[in-house]
Coordinates of C-alpha atoms in Angstrom, one line a residue:
M773 CA 176.5 199.8 -165.1
R774 CA 177.8 196.6 -163.4
V775 CA 176.7 194.5 -160.5
M776 CA 179.3 192.7 -158.4
K777 CA 178.3 189.9 -156.0
F778 CA 180.8 188.7 -153.4
G779 CA 180.1 185.2 -151.9
G780 CA 180.8 184.3 -148.3
G781 CA 183.7 182.1 -149.4
C782 CA 185.4 185.3 -150.6
L783 CA 184.9 187.2 -147.3
T784 CA 186.7 185.6 -144.5
G785 CA 188.1 188.7 -142.7
P786 CA 189.3 192.3 -143.1
D787 CA 191.9 191.5 -145.8
D788 CA 189.3 189.9 -148.0
L789 CA 186.9 192.8 -147.5
A790 CA 189.7 195.2 -148.4
R791 CA 190.4 193.2 -151.6
A792 CA 186.7 193.2 -152.5
A793 CA 186.5 196.9 -152.0
E794 CA 189.4 197.3 -154.4
L795 CA 187.7 195.3 -157.0
A796 CA 184.3 197.1 -156.5
G797 CA 185.6 200.6 -156.2
G798 CA 184.9 201.8 -159.8
A799 CA 182.1 204.1 -161.0
Q800 CA 178.6 202.9 -161.8
T801 CA 179.0 199.8 -159.6
V802 CA 176.5 198.1 -157.3
V803 CA 177.6 195.5 -154.8
V804 CA 175.6 192.6 -153.4
V805 CA 177.2 190.8 -150.4
S806 CA 176.7 187.5 -148.6
A807 CA 177.5 187.0 -144.9
L808 CA 181.1 186.4 -144.0
S809 CA 182.3 182.9 -144.5
G810 CA 180.6 180.4 -142.2
V811 CA 178.4 183.0 -140.5
T812 CA 175.1 181.8 -141.7
D813 CA 175.9 178.3 -140.4
E814 CA 177.0 179.8 -137.1
L815 CA 173.7 181.7 -136.9
I816 CA 171.7 178.5 -137.5
R817 CA 173.8 176.7 -134.8
I818 CA 173.1 179.6 -132.3
L819 CA 169.4 179.4 -133.0
E820 CA 169.3 175.6 -132.6
R821 CA 171.3 175.7 -129.3
A822 CA 169.0 178.4 -127.9
A823 CA 165.9 176.4 -128.7
K824 CA 167.2 173.0 -127.6
F825 CA 168.8 174.0 -124.3
K826 CA 166.6 177.0 -123.5
R827 CA 169.7 178.8 -122.6
F828 CA 171.4 181.8 -124.2
P829 CA 174.5 180.5 -126.2
Q830 CA 176.8 183.1 -124.6
A831 CA 180.1 181.8 -126.0
L832 CA 178.9 181.4 -129.6
F833 CA 177.2 184.8 -129.6
R834 CA 180.3 186.4 -128.1
N835 CA 182.5 184.9 -130.9
L836 CA 180.1 186.2 -133.6
S837 CA 180.2 189.6 -132.1
R838 CA 184.0 189.7 -131.7
R839 CA 184.6 188.6 -135.2
H840 CA 182.5 191.4 -136.7
R841 CA 183.7 194.1 -134.3
D842 CA 187.3 193.2 -135.0
C843 CA 186.8 193.4 -138.7
M844 CA 185.2 196.8 -138.4
Q845 CA 188.1 198.1 -136.3
A846 CA 190.6 196.8 -138.8
L847 CA 188.8 198.2 -141.8
A848 CA 187.2 201.5 -140.9
L849 CA 189.0 204.9 -140.9
P850 CA 189.4 206.2 -137.3
Q851 CA 186.7 208.8 -137.6
A852 CA 184.2 206.2 -139.0
A853 CA 185.1 203.3 -136.7
A854 CA 182.9 204.4 -133.8
D855 CA 179.8 204.8 -136.0
G856 CA 180.5 201.4 -137.6
L857 CA 180.8 199.7 -134.2
R858 CA 177.6 201.4 -133.0
S859 CA 175.7 200.0 -136.0
I860 CA 177.1 196.5 -135.5
D861 CA 176.2 196.6 -131.8
Q862 CA 172.7 197.7 -132.7
L863 CA 172.2 194.7 -135.0
L864 CA 173.7 192.4 -132.4
H865 CA 171.4 193.8 -129.7
E866 CA 168.4 193.0 -131.9
A867 CA 169.6 189.5 -132.5
E868 CA 170.2 189.0 -128.8
R869 CA 166.6 190.0 -128.0
L870 CA 165.3 187.5 -130.5
L871 CA 167.5 184.8 -129.0
R872 CA 166.4 185.4 -125.5
G873 CA 162.8 185.1 -126.6
I874 CA 163.6 181.7 -128.2
T875 CA 165.2 180.5 -124.9
C876 CA 161.9 181.1 -123.2
I877 CA 159.7 179.2 -125.7
G878 CA 162.1 176.5 -126.7
E879 CA 161.3 176.6 -130.4
V880 CA 162.1 178.8 -133.4
P881 CA 159.1 180.2 -135.3
A882 CA 159.5 180.3 -139.1
S883 CA 159.4 184.1 -139.2
I884 CA 162.0 184.4 -136.5
R885 CA 164.3 181.9 -138.3
S886 CA 164.1 184.0 -141.5
R887 CA 164.8 187.2 -139.7
F888 CA 167.7 185.8 -137.7
M889 CA 169.4 184.2 -140.6
G890 CA 169.6 187.6 -142.4
Y891 CA 171.8 189.2 -139.7
G892 CA 174.9 187.8 -141.4
E893 CA 174.3 189.8 -144.6
E894 CA 173.4 193.0 -142.6
L895 CA 176.7 192.8 -140.7
S896 CA 178.7 192.0 -143.9
C897 CA 177.0 195.0 -145.6
L898 CA 178.2 197.4 -142.9
L899 CA 181.8 196.0 -143.2
M900 CA 181.9 196.3 -147.0
C901 CA 180.8 199.9 -146.7
A902 CA 183.5 200.6 -144.2
A903 CA 186.1 199.0 -146.6
L904 CA 184.9 201.1 -149.5
E905 CA 184.9 204.3 -147.4
A906 CA 188.5 203.5 -146.3
R907 CA 189.4 203.7 -150.0
N908 CA 187.7 207.1 -150.4
V909 CA 184.8 205.5 -152.2
K910 CA 181.4 206.8 -151.1
A911 CA 179.2 203.9 -150.2
A912 CA 175.6 203.4 -149.0
A913 CA 174.4 200.4 -146.9
C914 CA 171.1 199.1 -148.4
D915 CA 168.9 196.6 -146.6
A916 CA 167.3 194.5 -149.3
R917 CA 163.9 194.8 -147.5
C918 CA 164.0 198.5 -147.5
C919 CA 165.6 199.2 -150.9
G920 CA 163.2 197.1 -152.9
I921 CA 163.9 193.4 -153.2
S922 CA 160.4 192.0 -152.9
A923 CA 159.5 188.4 -152.3
D924 CA 156.3 186.5 -153.3
R925 CA 155.8 185.1 -149.8
P926 CA 157.4 184.8 -146.4
G927 CA 159.5 181.8 -145.3
T928 CA 162.7 180.2 -146.4
D929 CA 161.8 179.1 -149.9
A930 CA 160.5 182.4 -151.4
R931 CA 161.0 183.7 -154.9
I932 CA 161.7 187.3 -156.0
D933 CA 158.8 189.3 -157.4
L934 CA 160.7 190.8 -160.3
T935 CA 158.0 193.3 -161.3
K936 CA 157.8 194.9 -157.8
T937 CA 161.6 194.6 -157.3
R938 CA 162.4 196.4 -160.6
R939 CA 160.2 199.3 -159.8
K940 CA 161.3 199.8 -156.2
L941 CA 165.0 199.2 -156.7
R942 CA 165.2 201.7 -159.5
R943 CA 163.5 204.3 -157.4
H944 CA 165.8 203.7 -154.5
L945 CA 169.1 203.1 -156.1
Q946 CA 169.3 205.4 -159.1
P947 CA 169.6 208.6 -156.9
L948 CA 172.5 207.0 -155.0
I949 CA 174.3 206.0 -158.1
K950 CA 173.8 209.5 -159.6
N951 CA 175.4 211.0 -156.5
G952 CA 178.5 208.9 -157.0
K953 CA 177.8 206.4 -154.3
V954 CA 178.3 202.6 -154.5
P955 CA 175.1 200.9 -153.1
V956 CA 176.0 197.8 -151.0
I957 CA 172.9 195.6 -150.9
T958 CA 172.3 192.6 -148.6
G959 CA 171.8 189.4 -150.6
F960 CA 169.9 186.2 -149.6
F961 CA 166.6 187.8 -148.4
G962 CA 163.9 190.3 -149.2
R963 CA 160.6 191.7 -148.0
A964 CA 157.5 189.5 -148.1
P965 CA 154.0 191.0 -148.9
D966 CA 153.2 191.0 -145.2
G967 CA 156.3 192.9 -144.3
R968 CA 158.2 190.0 -142.8
T969 CA 161.6 188.8 -143.9
A970 CA 161.7 186.2 -146.7
I971 CA 164.7 184.0 -147.5
F972 CA 165.4 182.8 -151.0
G973 CA 167.4 179.7 -150.0
R974 CA 171.0 178.9 -149.3
N975 CA 173.4 180.4 -151.9
A976 CA 170.7 182.8 -152.9
S977 CA 172.7 186.0 -152.9
D978 CA 173.5 185.1 -156.5
Y979 CA 169.8 185.2 -157.2
S980 CA 169.5 188.6 -155.4
A981 CA 172.3 190.0 -157.5
A982 CA 170.7 188.8 -160.7
A983 CA 167.5 190.6 -159.7
V984 CA 169.4 193.8 -159.1
A985 CA 171.2 193.5 -162.4
C986 CA 167.9 193.0 -164.1
A987 CA 166.2 195.9 -162.4
L988 CA 169.1 198.3 -163.3
D989 CA 169.6 196.9 -166.9
A990 CA 173.2 196.3 -165.9
A991 CA 175.7 195.6 -168.7
E992 CA 177.5 193.0 -166.5
L993 CA 176.9 190.8 -163.5
L994 CA 180.2 189.7 -162.1
I995 CA 179.9 186.9 -159.5
W996 CA 183.0 186.4 -157.4
K997 CA 183.6 182.9 -156.0
G998 CA 186.3 180.9 -154.5
V999 CA 186.8 178.7 -157.7
D1000 CA 187.8 179.3 -161.3
G1001 CA 184.3 179.5 -162.5
I1002 CA 182.1 176.5 -163.3
M1003 CA 184.2 173.3 -163.5
T1004 CA 183.9 170.3 -165.7
M1005 CA 183.2 168.3 -162.6
D1006 CA 183.3 168.9 -158.8
P1007 CA 187.0 168.8 -158.0
V1008 CA 186.2 166.8 -154.8
Y1009 CA 185.9 163.8 -157.2
G1010 CA 189.3 164.3 -158.8
R1011 CA 192.1 166.7 -159.6
D1012 CA 191.6 166.7 -163.4
A1013 CA 188.7 169.1 -163.2
R1014 CA 189.1 172.2 -165.3
S1015 CA 187.2 175.4 -165.7
V1016 CA 184.7 175.9 -168.5
K1017 CA 185.3 179.1 -170.5
R1018 CA 181.8 179.6 -171.8
L1019 CA 178.4 178.0 -171.2
T1020 CA 174.9 178.8 -172.5
W1021 CA 172.0 179.8 -170.3
E1022 CA 170.4 176.4 -170.8
E1023 CA 173.5 174.4 -169.9
V1024 CA 174.0 176.4 -166.7
K1025 CA 170.3 175.9 -165.7
E1026 CA 170.7 172.1 -166.2
L1027 CA 173.9 172.0 -164.2
T1028 CA 172.5 174.0 -161.2
H1029 CA 169.2 172.0 -161.2
F1030 CA 171.1 168.7 -161.0
G1031 CA 173.5 169.5 -158.2
A1032 CA 176.1 172.1 -159.3
N1033 CA 175.8 174.4 -156.3
I1034 CA 178.2 177.0 -157.5
L1035 CA 175.1 179.1 -158.4
H1036 CA 171.6 179.2 -156.9
P1037 CA 169.3 177.4 -159.4
L1038 CA 167.2 180.5 -159.9
T1039 CA 170.1 182.9 -160.5
L1040 CA 169.7 183.2 -164.3
E1041 CA 165.9 183.4 -164.2
P1042 CA 165.7 187.3 -163.9
L1043 CA 168.2 187.8 -166.7
E1044 CA 166.9 185.4 -169.4
N1045 CA 165.5 188.1 -171.7
S1046 CA 168.1 190.7 -170.9
R1047 CA 171.4 191.7 -172.5
T1048 CA 173.4 191.4 -169.2
R1049 CA 176.6 189.5 -169.5
V1050 CA 177.3 187.1 -166.6
H1051 CA 180.8 186.1 -165.5
I1052 CA 181.8 183.8 -162.7
R1053 CA 185.4 184.5 -161.6
N1054 CA 187.8 183.5 -158.9
F1055 CA 188.1 186.1 -156.2
R1056 CA 191.6 185.0 -155.3
K1057 CA 192.8 184.9 -158.9
P1058 CA 191.1 187.9 -160.5
E1059 CA 193.3 187.6 -163.6
H1060 CA 191.7 184.2 -164.4
A1061 CA 189.0 184.5 -167.1
G1062 CA 186.6 182.2 -165.2
T1063 CA 183.3 181.3 -166.9
E1064 CA 181.2 183.4 -169.2
I1065 CA 177.5 182.6 -169.5
S1066 CA 176.0 183.7 -172.8
S1067 CA 173.1 182.9 -175.2
S1068 CA 175.4 181.2 -177.7
A1069 CA 177.7 178.2 -177.1
G1070 CA 181.4 178.4 -177.3
G1071 CA 184.4 176.1 -177.1
N1072 CA 184.6 172.5 -178.4
R1073 CA 181.1 171.1 -178.6
R1074 CA 182.3 167.7 -179.8
E1075 CA 182.7 167.1 -176.0
I1076 CA 180.4 167.4 -173.0
C1077 CA 180.7 170.7 -171.2
A1078 CA 180.3 169.4 -167.6
I1079 CA 179.2 166.6 -165.2
T1080 CA 177.4 167.2 -162.0
C1081 CA 176.3 164.9 -159.2
H1082 CA 173.3 165.2 -156.8
P1083 CA 174.0 162.7 -154.0
G1084 CA 172.0 161.7 -150.9
A1085 CA 168.7 161.3 -152.8
T1086 CA 165.8 158.8 -152.5
M1087 CA 164.1 157.2 -155.4
L1088 CA 160.4 156.4 -155.0
Q1089 CA 158.4 154.3 -157.4
L1090 CA 154.7 154.9 -157.0
S1091 CA 151.6 153.3 -158.4
A1092 CA 149.6 156.4 -159.4
S1093 CA 148.3 158.3 -162.3
P1094 CA 150.1 161.6 -163.0
A1095 CA 146.9 163.5 -162.3
K1096 CA 146.4 162.0 -158.8
L1097 CA 150.0 162.6 -157.9
H1098 CA 149.8 166.2 -159.2
Q1099 CA 146.9 166.8 -156.8
L1100 CA 148.8 165.5 -153.8
L1101 CA 152.0 167.4 -154.6
T1102 CA 149.9 170.6 -155.0
R1103 CA 148.6 170.2 -151.5
L1104 CA 152.1 169.6 -150.2
E1105 CA 153.3 172.7 -152.0
E1106 CA 150.5 174.9 -150.7
G1107 CA 151.4 173.8 -147.2
R1108 CA 155.0 174.8 -147.8
R1109 CA 156.1 171.4 -146.4
M1110 CA 157.7 170.2 -149.6
P1111 CA 158.2 172.6 -152.5
V1112 CA 157.9 170.6 -155.7
T1113 CA 161.0 172.4 -157.0
R1114 CA 163.0 170.1 -154.9
I1115 CA 161.9 167.1 -156.9
T1116 CA 165.1 166.5 -159.0
S1117 CA 163.7 164.1 -161.6
M1118 CA 160.3 162.5 -162.5
A1119 CA 159.5 159.7 -165.0
T1120 CA 156.1 158.3 -165.8
A1121 CA 155.1 155.0 -167.4
R1122 CA 151.3 154.2 -167.7
D1123 CA 150.2 154.0 -164.1
R1124 CA 153.7 154.3 -162.5
V1125 CA 155.6 157.3 -161.5
T1126 CA 159.2 157.4 -160.4
L1127 CA 160.5 160.4 -158.4
L1128 CA 164.0 161.4 -157.3
M1129 CA 164.1 163.8 -154.4
P1130 CA 165.9 164.7 -151.2
A1131 CA 165.6 162.0 -148.5
E1132 CA 163.7 164.3 -146.1
D1133 CA 161.2 165.2 -148.8
A1134 CA 160.6 161.5 -149.6
R1135 CA 159.8 161.0 -145.9
I1136 CA 157.3 163.9 -146.0
L1137 CA 155.6 162.4 -149.1
R1138 CA 155.3 159.0 -147.6
R1139 CA 153.8 160.4 -144.4
A1140 CA 151.4 162.5 -146.5
L1141 CA 150.3 159.5 -148.4
A1142 CA 149.7 157.6 -145.1
S1143 CA 147.7 160.4 -143.5
A1144 CA 145.7 161.2 -146.6
G1145 CA 144.5 157.6 -147.1
E1146 CA 145.2 157.9 -150.8
A1147 CA 144.2 154.4 -151.9
T1148 CA 144.9 155.3 -155.6
I1149 CA 148.6 156.1 -154.8
R1150 CA 150.8 153.3 -153.4
V1151 CA 154.5 153.2 -152.8
L1152 CA 155.9 150.3 -154.8
D1153 CA 159.6 150.7 -154.1
T1154 CA 161.9 152.9 -152.0
R1155 CA 165.6 153.2 -152.7
N1156 CA 167.6 155.4 -150.4
D1157 CA 171.2 156.7 -150.8
R1158 CA 170.9 157.2 -154.6
A1159 CA 172.8 159.7 -156.7
L1160 CA 171.7 161.5 -159.8
V1161 CA 174.6 162.1 -162.2
A1162 CA 173.8 164.6 -165.0
V1163 CA 175.9 164.9 -168.1
V1164 CA 175.5 168.1 -170.0
G1165 CA 176.7 168.8 -173.5
Q1166 CA 175.5 169.0 -177.1
V1167 CA 177.5 165.9 -178.1
L1168 CA 174.8 163.8 -176.3
A1169 CA 172.4 164.7 -179.1
H1170 CA 174.5 162.5 -181.4
P1171 CA 174.8 158.6 -181.4
R1172 CA 178.6 158.7 -181.2
G1173 CA 178.5 160.8 -178.0
L1174 CA 176.0 158.5 -176.4
A1175 CA 178.1 155.5 -177.3
R1176 CA 181.2 157.0 -175.7
L1177 CA 179.2 157.7 -172.5
M1178 CA 177.8 154.2 -172.3
S1179 CA 181.2 152.7 -173.0
A1180 CA 182.7 154.7 -170.1
L1181 CA 180.0 153.6 -167.7
A1182 CA 180.3 149.9 -168.7
T1183 CA 184.1 149.9 -168.4
A1184 CA 183.7 151.4 -164.8
G1185 CA 181.1 148.8 -163.9
I1186 CA 178.4 151.4 -163.0
T1187 CA 174.9 150.1 -162.1
I1188 CA 172.3 152.3 -163.9
E1189 CA 169.0 152.1 -162.1
G1190 CA 167.3 154.9 -164.1
I1191 CA 168.1 157.0 -167.1
T1192 CA 166.1 160.0 -168.4
P1193 CA 166.7 163.0 -170.6
G1194 CA 167.2 166.2 -168.8
G1195 CA 165.2 169.4 -169.3
A1196 CA 167.3 170.3 -172.3
V1197 CA 168.1 168.3 -175.4
S1198 CA 171.8 168.3 -174.5
S1199 CA 171.6 166.5 -171.1
L1200 CA 171.2 163.0 -169.8
C1201 CA 170.5 162.0 -166.2
L1202 CA 171.6 158.7 -164.6
V1203 CA 170.3 157.3 -161.3
I1204 CA 172.9 155.1 -159.6
P1205 CA 173.7 153.8 -156.1
G1206 CA 175.2 156.5 -154.0
N1207 CA 178.4 154.5 -153.3
Q1208 CA 179.2 154.6 -157.0
A1209 CA 178.9 158.3 -157.5
G1210 CA 182.5 159.2 -157.4
R1211 CA 183.6 156.4 -159.6
C1212 CA 180.9 157.3 -162.1
V1213 CA 181.8 160.9 -162.3
R1214 CA 185.5 160.2 -162.7
A1215 CA 184.9 157.6 -165.4
I1216 CA 182.8 159.9 -167.5
H1217 CA 185.2 162.8 -167.0
K1218 CA 188.2 160.7 -168.0
R1219 CA 186.5 159.5 -171.2
F1220 CA 185.6 163.0 -172.4
F1221 CA 188.4 165.0 -170.7
P1222 CA 191.5 162.8 -170.7
P1223 CA 194.5 164.3 -168.7
G1224 CA 196.6 166.5 -170.9
P1225 CA 198.3 169.9 -171.2
H1226 CA 195.1 171.6 -169.9
R1227 CA 195.0 169.7 -166.7
H1228 CA 193.7 171.7 -163.8
H1229 CA 195.1 171.2 -160.3
P1230 CA 192.7 172.8 -157.7
S1231 CA 193.9 173.3 -154.2
P1232 CA 192.8 170.8 -151.6
T1233 CA 190.0 173.1 -150.4
E1234 CA 188.7 174.1 -153.9
I1235 CA 185.4 172.6 -154.7
N1236 CA 182.8 173.2 -157.4
H1237 CA 180.2 174.7 -155.2
D1238 CA 179.8 177.6 -152.8
T1239 CA 177.4 177.0 -149.9
S1240 CA 177.6 180.6 -148.7
N1241 CA 174.7 182.8 -149.3

């Protein structure tokens, strides 16, 4: 049994969908799909226009409709095209009704936002089924909410309830697989306990696919992306980035937590105690080995394995005891205004706490402090436009590795405003001014990965992240 996930960056039109169907057309395969490339962003833009101007965004909605209808007509066999188009029109009609309601009230309720953002995956699922059927592969479109992907709560920052999901998915999918069908499941969302749609966050179809692989005890989870696996650095910072052949679970969790958006940060959580092999491979270069994620390390561990950068952050220094701050953050978490999982780094020293978080969350925290009248918690310093550079690799556990890192930073003239160990022994996190981020990443990469025969030359559009669902 294998699970394949196709990201939106892989699915731009009918040719890509046909290629995906060719890759996924084997026996004992389950497919999880994102929306077509750019569609989730387009849906958000349509929502915002409808609410802001209180007018139905006719042109944007027509373009969305035309794109999916054209794909269906190009993919489906003649006898199936009519049914496929009716299914697409039904989904679009539902979306139009929601939009017209939004134009009346001039705002987007959270439940409607979650529901509307899921239409991209539903449409993509229908198209993938058509592509498989055109290759004489029996397929079944599976809405994640109906086939068993259960969330712990509604909203856009939900998590998957693995116990419920495992039980429901197995009951729903196993009969389809036994009958020789390829289930095609919508990623990115699931069913909340109250029956509403719950979103797991951007790029979360990876997370959905991992939950499916866990539920079915799959031998392999194959995640198709637009890059050659996980890279030693984001190629946007330089053309010397190269793919990493093998990483451990801990190393990948560190990289995703500290800004490597190629995988959703929770992707590996459902599979930690499983035997499922995880591979990230390039959809446009399927012959490339990509990156394997395993329980044991591989490759040359005398070097670091990768560098990642989390830009656009705010560093807050507070006068507070950890206990008092914990109480405040718990209240914010319960109100769903600022999930504490978005705090990238925290350091404490006696009665001072330093937090690194997204700029918007920092504003929420400051407003919460002002409204709560917390005299025991004061903001001592605020530094905007900061970047967190994380360096991951077992070599950092040795003095020689640390010396090489510090030498590279000193040579490049990098200003270090904070330095903390990461969540694993083999990682180190640096807080630096945002305008030094690129220079910092390049300097570290050059020191540990000098240009040579293994030099990697990504295309101008290749980057070490995938913001599709």
